[in-house]
Tab-separated table of C-alpha atoms in Angstrom:
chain	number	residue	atom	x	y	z
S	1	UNK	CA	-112.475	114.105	-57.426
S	2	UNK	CA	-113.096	111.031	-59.569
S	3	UNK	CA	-115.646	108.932	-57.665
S	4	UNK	CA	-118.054	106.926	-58.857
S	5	UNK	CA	-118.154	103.189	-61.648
S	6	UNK	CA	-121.198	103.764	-64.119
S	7	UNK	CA	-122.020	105.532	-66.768
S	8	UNK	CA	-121.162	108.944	-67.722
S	9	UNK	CA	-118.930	109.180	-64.733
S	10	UNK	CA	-116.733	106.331	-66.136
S	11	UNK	CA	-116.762	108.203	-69.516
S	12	UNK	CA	-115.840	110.659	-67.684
S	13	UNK	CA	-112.974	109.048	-65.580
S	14	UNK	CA	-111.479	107.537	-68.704
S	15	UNK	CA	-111.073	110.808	-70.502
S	16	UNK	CA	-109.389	112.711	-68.066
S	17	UNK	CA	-107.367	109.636	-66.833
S	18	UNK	CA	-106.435	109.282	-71.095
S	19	UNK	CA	-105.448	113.202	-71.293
S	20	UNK	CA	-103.349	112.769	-68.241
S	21	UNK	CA	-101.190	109.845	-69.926
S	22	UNK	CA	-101.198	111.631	-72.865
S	23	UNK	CA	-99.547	114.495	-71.198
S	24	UNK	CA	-97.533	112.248	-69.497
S	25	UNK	CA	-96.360	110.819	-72.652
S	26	UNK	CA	-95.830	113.828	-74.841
S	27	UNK	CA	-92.869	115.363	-73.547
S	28	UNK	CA	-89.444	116.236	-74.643
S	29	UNK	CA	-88.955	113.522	-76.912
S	30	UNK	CA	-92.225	114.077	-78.461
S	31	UNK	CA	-91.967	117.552	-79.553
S	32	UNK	CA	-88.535	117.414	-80.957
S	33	UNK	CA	-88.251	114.218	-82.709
S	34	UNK	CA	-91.172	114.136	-85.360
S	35	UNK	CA	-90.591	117.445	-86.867
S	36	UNK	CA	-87.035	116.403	-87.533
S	37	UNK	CA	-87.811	112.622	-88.609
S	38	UNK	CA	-90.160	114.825	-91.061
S	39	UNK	CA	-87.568	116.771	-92.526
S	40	UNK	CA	-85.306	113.977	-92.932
S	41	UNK	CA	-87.958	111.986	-94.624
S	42	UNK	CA	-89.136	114.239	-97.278
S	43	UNK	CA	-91.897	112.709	-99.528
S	44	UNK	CA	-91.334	109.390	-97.092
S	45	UNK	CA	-92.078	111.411	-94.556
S	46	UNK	CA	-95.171	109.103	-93.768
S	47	UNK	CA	-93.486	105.723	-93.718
S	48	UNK	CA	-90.785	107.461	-90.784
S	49	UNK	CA	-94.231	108.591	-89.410
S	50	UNK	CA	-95.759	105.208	-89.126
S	51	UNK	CA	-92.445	103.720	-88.162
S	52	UNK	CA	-92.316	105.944	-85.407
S	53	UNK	CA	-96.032	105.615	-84.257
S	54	UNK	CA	-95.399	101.609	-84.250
S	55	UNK	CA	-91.936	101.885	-81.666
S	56	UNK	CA	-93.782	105.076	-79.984
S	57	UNK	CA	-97.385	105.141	-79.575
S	58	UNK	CA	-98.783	101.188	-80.591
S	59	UNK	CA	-96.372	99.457	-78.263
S	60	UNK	CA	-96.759	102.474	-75.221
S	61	UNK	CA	-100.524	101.817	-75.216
S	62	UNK	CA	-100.170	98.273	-75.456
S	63	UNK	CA	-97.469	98.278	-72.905
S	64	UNK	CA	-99.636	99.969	-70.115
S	65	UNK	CA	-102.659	97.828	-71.087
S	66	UNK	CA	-100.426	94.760	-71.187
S	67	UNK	CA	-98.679	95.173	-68.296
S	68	UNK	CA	-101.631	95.685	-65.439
S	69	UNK	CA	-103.189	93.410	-67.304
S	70	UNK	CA	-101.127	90.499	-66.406
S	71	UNK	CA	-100.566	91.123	-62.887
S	72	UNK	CA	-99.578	94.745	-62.789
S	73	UNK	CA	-96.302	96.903	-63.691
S	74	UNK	CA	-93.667	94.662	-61.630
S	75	UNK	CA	-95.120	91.404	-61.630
S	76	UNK	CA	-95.270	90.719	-65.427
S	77	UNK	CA	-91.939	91.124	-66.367
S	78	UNK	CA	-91.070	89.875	-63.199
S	79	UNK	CA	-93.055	86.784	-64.246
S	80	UNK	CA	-92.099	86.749	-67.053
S	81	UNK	CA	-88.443	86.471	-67.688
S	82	UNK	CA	-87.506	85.435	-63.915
S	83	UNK	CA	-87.730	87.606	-60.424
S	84	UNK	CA	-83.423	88.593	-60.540
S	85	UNK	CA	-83.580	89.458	-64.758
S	86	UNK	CA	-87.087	90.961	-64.341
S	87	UNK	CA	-86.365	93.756	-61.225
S	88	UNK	CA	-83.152	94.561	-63.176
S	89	UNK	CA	-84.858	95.055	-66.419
S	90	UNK	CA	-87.720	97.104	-64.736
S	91	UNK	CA	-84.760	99.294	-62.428
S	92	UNK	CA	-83.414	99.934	-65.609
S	93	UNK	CA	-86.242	101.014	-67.622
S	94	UNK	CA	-87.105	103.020	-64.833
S	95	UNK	CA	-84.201	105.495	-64.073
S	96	UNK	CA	-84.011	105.626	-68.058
S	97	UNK	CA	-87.513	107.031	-68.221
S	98	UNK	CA	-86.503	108.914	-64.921
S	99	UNK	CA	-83.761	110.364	-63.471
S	100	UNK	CA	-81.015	109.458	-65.536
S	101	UNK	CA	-82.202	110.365	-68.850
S	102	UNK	CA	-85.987	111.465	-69.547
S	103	UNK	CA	-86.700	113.459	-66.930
S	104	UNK	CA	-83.564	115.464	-67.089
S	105	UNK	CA	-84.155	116.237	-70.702
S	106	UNK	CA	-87.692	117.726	-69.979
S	107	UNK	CA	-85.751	120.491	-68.038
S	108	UNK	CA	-83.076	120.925	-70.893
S	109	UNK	CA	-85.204	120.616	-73.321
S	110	UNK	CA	-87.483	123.719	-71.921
S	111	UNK	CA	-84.324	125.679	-71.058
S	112	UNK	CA	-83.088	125.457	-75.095
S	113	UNK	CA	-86.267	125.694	-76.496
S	114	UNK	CA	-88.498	128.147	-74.334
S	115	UNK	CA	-85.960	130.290	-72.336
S	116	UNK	CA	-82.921	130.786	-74.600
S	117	UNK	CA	-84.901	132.267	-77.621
S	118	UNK	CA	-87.372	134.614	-75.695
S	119	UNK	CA	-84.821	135.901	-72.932
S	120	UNK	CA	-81.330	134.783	-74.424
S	121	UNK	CA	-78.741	133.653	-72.065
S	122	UNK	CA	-79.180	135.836	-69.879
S	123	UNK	CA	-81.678	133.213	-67.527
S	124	UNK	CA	-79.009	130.423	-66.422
S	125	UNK	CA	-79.425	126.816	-67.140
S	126	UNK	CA	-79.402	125.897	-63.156
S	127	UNK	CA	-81.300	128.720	-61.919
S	128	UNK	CA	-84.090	127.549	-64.206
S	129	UNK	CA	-83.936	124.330	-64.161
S	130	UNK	CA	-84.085	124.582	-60.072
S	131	UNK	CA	-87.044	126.793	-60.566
S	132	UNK	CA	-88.513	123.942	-63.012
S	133	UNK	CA	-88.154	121.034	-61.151
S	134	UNK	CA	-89.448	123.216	-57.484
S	135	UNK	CA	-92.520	122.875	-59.515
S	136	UNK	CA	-92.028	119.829	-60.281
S	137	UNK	CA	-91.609	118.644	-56.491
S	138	UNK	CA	-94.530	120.767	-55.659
S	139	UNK	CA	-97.032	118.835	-58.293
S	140	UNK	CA	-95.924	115.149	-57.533
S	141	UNK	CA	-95.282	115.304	-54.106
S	142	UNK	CA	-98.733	113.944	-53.094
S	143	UNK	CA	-99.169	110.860	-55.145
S	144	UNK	CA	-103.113	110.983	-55.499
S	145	UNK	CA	-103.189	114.246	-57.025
S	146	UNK	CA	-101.041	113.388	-59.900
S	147	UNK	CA	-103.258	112.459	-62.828
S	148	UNK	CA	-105.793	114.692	-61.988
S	149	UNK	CA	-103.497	117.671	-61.865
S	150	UNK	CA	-102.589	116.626	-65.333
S	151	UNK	CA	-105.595	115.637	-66.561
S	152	UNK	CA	-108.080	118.260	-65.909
S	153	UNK	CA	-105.712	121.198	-65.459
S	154	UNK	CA	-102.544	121.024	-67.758
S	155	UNK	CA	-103.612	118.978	-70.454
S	156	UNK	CA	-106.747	121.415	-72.255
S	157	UNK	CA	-104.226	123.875	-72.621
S	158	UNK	CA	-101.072	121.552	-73.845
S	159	UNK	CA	-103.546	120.210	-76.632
S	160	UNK	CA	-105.313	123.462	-77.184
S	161	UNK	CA	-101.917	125.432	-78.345
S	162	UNK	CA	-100.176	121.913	-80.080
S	163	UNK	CA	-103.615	122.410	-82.124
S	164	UNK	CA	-103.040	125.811	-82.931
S	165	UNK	CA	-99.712	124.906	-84.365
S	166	UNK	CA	-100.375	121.888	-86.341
S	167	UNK	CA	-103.905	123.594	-88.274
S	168	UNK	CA	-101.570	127.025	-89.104
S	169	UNK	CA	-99.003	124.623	-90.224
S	170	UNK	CA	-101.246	122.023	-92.596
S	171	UNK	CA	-103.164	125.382	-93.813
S	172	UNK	CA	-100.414	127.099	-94.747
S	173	UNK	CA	-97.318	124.319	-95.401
S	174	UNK	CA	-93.780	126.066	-95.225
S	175	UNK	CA	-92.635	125.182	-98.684
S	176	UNK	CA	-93.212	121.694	-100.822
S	177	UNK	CA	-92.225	118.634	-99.689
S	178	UNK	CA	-88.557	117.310	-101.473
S	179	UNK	CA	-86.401	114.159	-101.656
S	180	UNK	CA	-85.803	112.167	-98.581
S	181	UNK	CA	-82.505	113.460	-97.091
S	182	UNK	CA	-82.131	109.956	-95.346
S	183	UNK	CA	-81.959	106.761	-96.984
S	184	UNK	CA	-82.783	104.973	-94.567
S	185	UNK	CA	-86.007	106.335	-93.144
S	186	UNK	CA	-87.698	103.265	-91.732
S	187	UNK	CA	-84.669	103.020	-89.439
S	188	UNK	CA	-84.671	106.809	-88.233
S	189	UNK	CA	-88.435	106.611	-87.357
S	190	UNK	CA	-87.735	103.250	-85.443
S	191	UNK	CA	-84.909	104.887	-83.496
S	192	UNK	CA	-86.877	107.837	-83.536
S	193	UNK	CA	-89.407	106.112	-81.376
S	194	UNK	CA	-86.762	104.655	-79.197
S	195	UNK	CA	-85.277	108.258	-78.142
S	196	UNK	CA	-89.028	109.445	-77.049
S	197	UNK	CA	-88.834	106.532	-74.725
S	198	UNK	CA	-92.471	106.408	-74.198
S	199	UNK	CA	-92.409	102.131	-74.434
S	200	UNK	CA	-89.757	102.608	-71.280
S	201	UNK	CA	-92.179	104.446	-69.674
S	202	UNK	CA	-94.875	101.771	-69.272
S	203	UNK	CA	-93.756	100.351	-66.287
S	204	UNK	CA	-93.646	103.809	-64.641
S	205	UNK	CA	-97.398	105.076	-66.091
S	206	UNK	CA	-98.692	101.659	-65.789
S	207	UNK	CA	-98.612	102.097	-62.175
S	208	UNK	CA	-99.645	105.745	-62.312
S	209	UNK	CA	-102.552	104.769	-63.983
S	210	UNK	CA	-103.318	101.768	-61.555
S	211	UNK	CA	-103.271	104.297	-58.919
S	212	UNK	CA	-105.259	106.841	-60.311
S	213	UNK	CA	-108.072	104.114	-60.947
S	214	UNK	CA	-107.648	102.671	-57.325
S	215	UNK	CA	-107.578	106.729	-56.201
S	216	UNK	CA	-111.100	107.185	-58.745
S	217	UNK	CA	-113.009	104.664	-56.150
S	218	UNK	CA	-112.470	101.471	-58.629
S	219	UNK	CA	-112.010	98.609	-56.783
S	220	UNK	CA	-112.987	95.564	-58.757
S	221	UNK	CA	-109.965	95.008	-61.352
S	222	UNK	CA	-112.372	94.841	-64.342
S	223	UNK	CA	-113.320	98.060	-63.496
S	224	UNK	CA	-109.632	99.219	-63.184
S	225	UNK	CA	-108.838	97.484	-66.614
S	226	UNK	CA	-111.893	98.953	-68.289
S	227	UNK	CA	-110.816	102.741	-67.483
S	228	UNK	CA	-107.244	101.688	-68.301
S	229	UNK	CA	-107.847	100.668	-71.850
S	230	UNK	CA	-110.167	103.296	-72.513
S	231	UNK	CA	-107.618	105.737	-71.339
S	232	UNK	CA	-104.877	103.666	-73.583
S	233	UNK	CA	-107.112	104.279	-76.377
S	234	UNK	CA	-107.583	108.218	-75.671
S	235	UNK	CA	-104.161	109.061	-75.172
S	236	UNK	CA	-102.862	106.610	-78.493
S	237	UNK	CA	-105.196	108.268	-80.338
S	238	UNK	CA	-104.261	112.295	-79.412
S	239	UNK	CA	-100.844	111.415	-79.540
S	240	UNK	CA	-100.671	109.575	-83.008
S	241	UNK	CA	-102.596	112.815	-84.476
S	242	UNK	CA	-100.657	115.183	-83.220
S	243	UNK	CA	-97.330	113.087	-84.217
S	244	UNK	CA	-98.864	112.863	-87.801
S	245	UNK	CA	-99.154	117.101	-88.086
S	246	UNK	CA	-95.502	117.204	-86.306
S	247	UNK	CA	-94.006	114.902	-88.997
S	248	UNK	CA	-95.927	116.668	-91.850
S	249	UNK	CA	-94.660	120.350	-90.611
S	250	UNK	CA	-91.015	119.041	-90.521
S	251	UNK	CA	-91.322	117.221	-94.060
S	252	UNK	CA	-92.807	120.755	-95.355
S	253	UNK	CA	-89.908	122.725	-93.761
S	254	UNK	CA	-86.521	121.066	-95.716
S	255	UNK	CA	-86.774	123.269	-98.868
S	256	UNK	CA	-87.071	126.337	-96.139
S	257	UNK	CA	-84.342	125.780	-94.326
S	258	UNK	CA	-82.430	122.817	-95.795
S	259	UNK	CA	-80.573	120.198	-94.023
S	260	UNK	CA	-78.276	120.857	-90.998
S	261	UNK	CA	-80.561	122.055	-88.413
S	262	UNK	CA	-80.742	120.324	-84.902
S	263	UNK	CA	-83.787	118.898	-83.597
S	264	UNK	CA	-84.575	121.377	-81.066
S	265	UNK	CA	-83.683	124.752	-83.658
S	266	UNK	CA	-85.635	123.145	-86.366
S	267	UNK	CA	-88.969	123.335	-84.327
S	268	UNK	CA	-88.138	126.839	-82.860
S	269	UNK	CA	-87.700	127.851	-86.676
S	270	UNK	CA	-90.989	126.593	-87.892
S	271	UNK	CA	-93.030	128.047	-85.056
S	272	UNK	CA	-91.201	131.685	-85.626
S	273	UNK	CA	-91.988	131.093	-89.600
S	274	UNK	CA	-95.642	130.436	-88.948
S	275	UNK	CA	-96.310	132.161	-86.370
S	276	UNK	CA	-93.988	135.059	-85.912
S	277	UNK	CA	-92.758	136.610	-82.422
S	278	UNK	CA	-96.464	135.298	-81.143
S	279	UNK	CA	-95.770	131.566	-82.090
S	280	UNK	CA	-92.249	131.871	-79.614
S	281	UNK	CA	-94.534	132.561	-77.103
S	282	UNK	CA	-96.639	129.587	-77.917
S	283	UNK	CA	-94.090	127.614	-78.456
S	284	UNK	CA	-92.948	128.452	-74.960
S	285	UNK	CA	-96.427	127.185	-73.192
S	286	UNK	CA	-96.254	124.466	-75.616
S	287	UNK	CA	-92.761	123.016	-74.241
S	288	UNK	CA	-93.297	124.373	-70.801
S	289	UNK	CA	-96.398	122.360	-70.520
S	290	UNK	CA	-95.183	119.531	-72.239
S	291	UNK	CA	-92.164	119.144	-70.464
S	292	UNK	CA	-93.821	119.761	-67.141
S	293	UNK	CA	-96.389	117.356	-67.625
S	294	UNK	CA	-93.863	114.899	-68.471
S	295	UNK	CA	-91.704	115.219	-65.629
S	296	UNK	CA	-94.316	115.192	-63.013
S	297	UNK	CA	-95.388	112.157	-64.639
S	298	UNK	CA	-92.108	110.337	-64.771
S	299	UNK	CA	-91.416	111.591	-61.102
S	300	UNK	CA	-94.495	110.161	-59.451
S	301	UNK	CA	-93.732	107.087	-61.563
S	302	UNK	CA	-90.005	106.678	-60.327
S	303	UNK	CA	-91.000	107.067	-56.597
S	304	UNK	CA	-93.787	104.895	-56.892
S	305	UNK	CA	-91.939	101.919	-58.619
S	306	UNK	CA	-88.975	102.353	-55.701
S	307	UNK	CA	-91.694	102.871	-53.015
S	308	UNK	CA	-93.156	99.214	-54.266
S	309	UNK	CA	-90.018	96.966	-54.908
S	310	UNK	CA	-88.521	98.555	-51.361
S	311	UNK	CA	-91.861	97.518	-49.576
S	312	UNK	CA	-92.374	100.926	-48.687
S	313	UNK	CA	-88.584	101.667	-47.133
S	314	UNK	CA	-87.852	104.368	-49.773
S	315	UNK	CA	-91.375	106.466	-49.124
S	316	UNK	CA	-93.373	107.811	-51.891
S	317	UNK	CA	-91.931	111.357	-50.760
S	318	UNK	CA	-88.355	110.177	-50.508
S	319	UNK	CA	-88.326	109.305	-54.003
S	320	UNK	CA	-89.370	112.352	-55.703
S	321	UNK	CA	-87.239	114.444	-53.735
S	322	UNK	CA	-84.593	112.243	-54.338
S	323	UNK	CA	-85.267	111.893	-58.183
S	324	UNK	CA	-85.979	115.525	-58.310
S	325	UNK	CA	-82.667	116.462	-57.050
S	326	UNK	CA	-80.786	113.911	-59.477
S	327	UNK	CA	-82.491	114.805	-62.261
S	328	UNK	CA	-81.760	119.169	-61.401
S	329	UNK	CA	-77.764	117.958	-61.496
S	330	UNK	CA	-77.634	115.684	-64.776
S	331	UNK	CA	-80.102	118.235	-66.517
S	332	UNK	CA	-77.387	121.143	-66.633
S	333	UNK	CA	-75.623	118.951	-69.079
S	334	UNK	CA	-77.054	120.469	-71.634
S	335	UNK	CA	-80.030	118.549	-74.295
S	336	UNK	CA	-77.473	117.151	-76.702
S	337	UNK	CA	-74.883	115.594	-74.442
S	338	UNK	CA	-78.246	113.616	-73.055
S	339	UNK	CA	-79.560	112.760	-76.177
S	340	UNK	CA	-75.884	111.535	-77.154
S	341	UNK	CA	-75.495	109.363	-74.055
S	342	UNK	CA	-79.012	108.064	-73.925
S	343	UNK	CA	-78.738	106.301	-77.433
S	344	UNK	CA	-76.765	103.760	-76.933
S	345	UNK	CA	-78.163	102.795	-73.463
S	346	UNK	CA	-81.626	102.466	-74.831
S	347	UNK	CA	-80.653	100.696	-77.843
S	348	UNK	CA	-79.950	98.104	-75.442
S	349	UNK	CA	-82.650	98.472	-72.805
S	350	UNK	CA	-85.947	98.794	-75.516
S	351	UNK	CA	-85.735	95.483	-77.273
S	352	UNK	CA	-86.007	93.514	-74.614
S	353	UNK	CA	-88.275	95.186	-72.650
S	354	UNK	CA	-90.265	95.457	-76.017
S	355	UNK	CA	-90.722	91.892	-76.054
S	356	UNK	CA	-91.781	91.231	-72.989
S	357	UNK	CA	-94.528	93.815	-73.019
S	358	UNK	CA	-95.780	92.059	-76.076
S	359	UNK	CA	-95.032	88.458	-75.190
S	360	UNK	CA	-97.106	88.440	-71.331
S	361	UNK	CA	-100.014	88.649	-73.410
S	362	UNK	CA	-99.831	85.721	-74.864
S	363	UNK	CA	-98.487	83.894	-71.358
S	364	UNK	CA	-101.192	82.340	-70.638
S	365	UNK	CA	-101.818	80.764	-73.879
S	366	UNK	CA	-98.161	79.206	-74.335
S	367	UNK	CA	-98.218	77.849	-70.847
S	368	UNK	CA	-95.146	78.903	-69.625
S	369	UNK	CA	-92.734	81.551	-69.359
S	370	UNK	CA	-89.902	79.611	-71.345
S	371	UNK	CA	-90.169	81.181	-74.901
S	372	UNK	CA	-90.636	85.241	-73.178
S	373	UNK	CA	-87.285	84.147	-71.145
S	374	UNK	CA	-85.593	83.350	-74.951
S	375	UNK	CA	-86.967	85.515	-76.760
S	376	UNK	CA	-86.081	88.377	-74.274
S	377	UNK	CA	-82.391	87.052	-73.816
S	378	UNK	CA	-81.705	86.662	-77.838
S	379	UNK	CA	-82.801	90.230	-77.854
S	380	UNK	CA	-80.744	91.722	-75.427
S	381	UNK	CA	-77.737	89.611	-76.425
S	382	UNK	CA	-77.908	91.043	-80.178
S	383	UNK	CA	-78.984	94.732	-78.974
S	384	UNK	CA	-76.175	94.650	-76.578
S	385	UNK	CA	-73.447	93.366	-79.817
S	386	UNK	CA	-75.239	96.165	-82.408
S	387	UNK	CA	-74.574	98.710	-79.587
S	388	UNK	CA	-71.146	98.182	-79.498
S	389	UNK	CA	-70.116	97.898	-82.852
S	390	UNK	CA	-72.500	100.888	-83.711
S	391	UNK	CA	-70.420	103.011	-80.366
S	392	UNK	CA	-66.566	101.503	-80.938
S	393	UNK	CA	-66.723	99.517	-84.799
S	394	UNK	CA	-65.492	96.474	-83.190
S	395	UNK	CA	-67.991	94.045	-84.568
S	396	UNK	CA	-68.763	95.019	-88.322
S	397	UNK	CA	-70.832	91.427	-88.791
S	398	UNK	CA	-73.454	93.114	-87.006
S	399	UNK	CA	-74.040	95.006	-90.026
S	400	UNK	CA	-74.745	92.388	-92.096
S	401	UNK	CA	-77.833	91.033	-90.217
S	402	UNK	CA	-81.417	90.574	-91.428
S	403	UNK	CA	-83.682	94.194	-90.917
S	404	UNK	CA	-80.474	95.531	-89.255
S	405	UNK	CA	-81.184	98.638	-92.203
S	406	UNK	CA	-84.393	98.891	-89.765
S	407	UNK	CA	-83.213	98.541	-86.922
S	408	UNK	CA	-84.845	95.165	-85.561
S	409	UNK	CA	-82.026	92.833	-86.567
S	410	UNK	CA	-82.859	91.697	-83.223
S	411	UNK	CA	-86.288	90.583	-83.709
S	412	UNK	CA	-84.849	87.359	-85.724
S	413	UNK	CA	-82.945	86.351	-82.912
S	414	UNK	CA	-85.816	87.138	-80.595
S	415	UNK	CA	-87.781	84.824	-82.345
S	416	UNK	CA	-85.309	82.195	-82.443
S	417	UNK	CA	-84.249	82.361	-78.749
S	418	UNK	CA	-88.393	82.190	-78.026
S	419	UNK	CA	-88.099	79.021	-79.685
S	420	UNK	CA	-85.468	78.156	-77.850
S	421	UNK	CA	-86.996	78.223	-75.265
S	422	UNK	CA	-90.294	76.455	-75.828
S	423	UNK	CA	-88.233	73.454	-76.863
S	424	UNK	CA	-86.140	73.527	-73.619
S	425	UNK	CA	-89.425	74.116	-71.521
S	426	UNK	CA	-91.076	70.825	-73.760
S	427	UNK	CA	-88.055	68.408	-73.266
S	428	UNK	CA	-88.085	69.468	-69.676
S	429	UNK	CA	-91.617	68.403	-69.030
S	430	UNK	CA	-91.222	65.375	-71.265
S	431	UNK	CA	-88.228	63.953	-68.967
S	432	UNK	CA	-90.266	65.181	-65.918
S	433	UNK	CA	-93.374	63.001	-67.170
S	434	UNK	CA	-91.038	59.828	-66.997
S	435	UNK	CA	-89.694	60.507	-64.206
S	436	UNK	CA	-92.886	60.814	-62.945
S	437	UNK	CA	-94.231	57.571	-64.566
């Protein structure tokens, strides 16, 4: 049990409590994404890699530094962009990162990738996947014990074989590296690091890892924040390394297999390349662990965000089983139809979410919450347009926008509607003054 506030026992504190997020964050989205990013990237295999860092890891760590930082999970994007917009934008990110889309795909994503090649069909989707989430209820349901669970337990071993993978791989590359199959490779690492969804998950693990500091015997919030950012900076780090060998393995792997493979067959292929029959094996504790990590995480997340915006009328218990039990029915669609549906609803969700995890740091500096409010609508108004001419074609102009080729033809707009809004907030207070006077 994690007890004491000095010395080696913080150390201590902040490296389990920065494996456990890790864990938490390296999931489905994780595994499958880089590899593929990396064989779409070729020789540019590290400018996807860096793109995808910047959306995935950068922002994540920042985000759950950020956010109990100023004021905790719910209050700073509550703060931030008003109390109706904010709990809407927070609901939302949440049953994304939970039981609509995230946690779902942990299950599917263990089913394709760790049961179908070692025992074939022959192990149903729903039998395992109500074995897999059983666990799941089993691990979360008593909210103290998450992190440490994950952090001392699962996470040595999760690390330990990823390791294994990435040095065999680097030592021995599958083949050379050959011409980006993508043009556009800053844009698939960007969207890349959207579909991992780890920047969603902030809100969620931001209040996991409040918790688990509060649990630890913390109770000054220096203290909290301290063990926080240390554990921001463990888990950034371990996950931006092990994304870097991913991306690498997958950029070494086109002129083996060539172009065509899904995201999930391509990694099963390079583990059975460089490892044989052995590495399915691995590659089975690898996703298991992964994926179960994950989903614990993202469940004791989801039922502790509803047990705080109810005031404690959905219980802590309520909402895992509950999230549990939604998450068993939408898994059994199958990996791809949840990857297909997810895109388009977190094309809309992550840029404005993005900027207010970046913006409430610098709320106390502008003053107000004016310029978060229009930056945050001029990026949800242009996500929400690019979504629907990217789903239907009904808006082609949206093409034509600045960095739309890398996907932030948002972040103009953001800008603009931030500056919106500092104007609006200065006029207000000038006409205030003389009303005053």
């Amino acid at each position: 049990m994690l007890c004491a506030v000095e010395g080696e026992v913080v150390k201590k504190d902040t490296l389990i409590t920065g494996l456990a997020l890790f864990a938490m964050f390296f999931g489905a989205g994780n595994l499958i994404f880089p590899p593929y990013l990396g064989m779409e990237s070729g020789t540019e295999w590290v400018l996807g890699f860096l793109c995808f860092v910047l959306i995935d890891v950068v922002l994540s760590c920042l985000g759950i530094f950020a956010l109990n930082a100023t004021g905790g999970a719910n209050a700073a994007v509550e703060g931030s962009i008003g109390r109706v917009p904010g709990l809407v934008l927070n609901t939302a990110v949440i049953l994304c990162t939970g039981m609509v889309i995230a946690e779902p795909r942990t299950a599917a994503t263990t089913y394709e990738m760790s049961i179908v090649p070692l025992f074939g069909d022959g192990v149903g989707m729903l039998a395992f996947s109500a074995v897999f989430f059983a666990v799941v209820l089993a691990l979360s349901i008593r909210q103290t014990h998450v992190v440490t669970v994950i952090g001392k337990v699962l996470t040595p071993l999760l690390v330990a074989c990823v390791a294994v993978l990435i040095v065999v791989g680097v030592a021995h590359p599958l083949g050379d590296i050959g011409a980006p199959l993508s043009t556009t490779v800053a844009q698939d690492g960007i969207s890349a690091g959207y579909q991992a969804m780890d920047v969603l998950a902030c809100v969620g693990f931001a209040i996991v890892m409040e918790n688990a500091a509060r649990t630890a015997g913390y109770a000054r919030r220096e203290d909290q924040l301290k063990v926080i950012a240390g554990a921001s900076v463990v888990a950034g780090l371990l996950l931006a390394v092990i994304y870097g060998g991913l991306t690498f393995l997958g950029a070494a792997s086109a002129t083996s297999f060539g172009a065509g493979m899904d995201r999930s067959t391509l990694i099963v292929a390079i583990v059975q390349h460089l490892l044989g029959d052995t590495g399915m094996a691995v590659l089975a504790v690898i996703v298991g662990l992964a994926c179960l990590t994950t989903a614990i995480g993202l469940t004791g997340a989801t039922a502790s965000y509803f047990e705080r915006v109810t005031h404690g009328k959905v219980p802590y218990r309520v909402g895992v089983i509950v999230c549990v039990l939604v998450s068993l029915a939408i898994c059994n669609l199958g990996l791809n139809a949840i990857i297909a549906f997810a895109a388009p609803i977190l094309s809309v969700v992550c840029p404005p979410f993005i900027v207010c995890v970046v913006m409430v740091l610098f709320k106390r500096k502008m003053g107000t919450e004016w310029p978060i409010k229009g930056a945050a609508a001029g990026a949800f108004v242009i996500s929400l347009l690019t979504t629907i001419d990217d789903t239907f074609g009904a808006l082609p102009v949206m093409q034509t926008l600045p960095l739309t080729e890398f996907g932030f033809n948002w972040l103009p707009f953001a800008v603009l509607g931030g500056v919106v809004g500092a104007l609006a907030f200065a006029a207000l207070r000038r006409k205030s003054d003389k009303a005053a006077a």
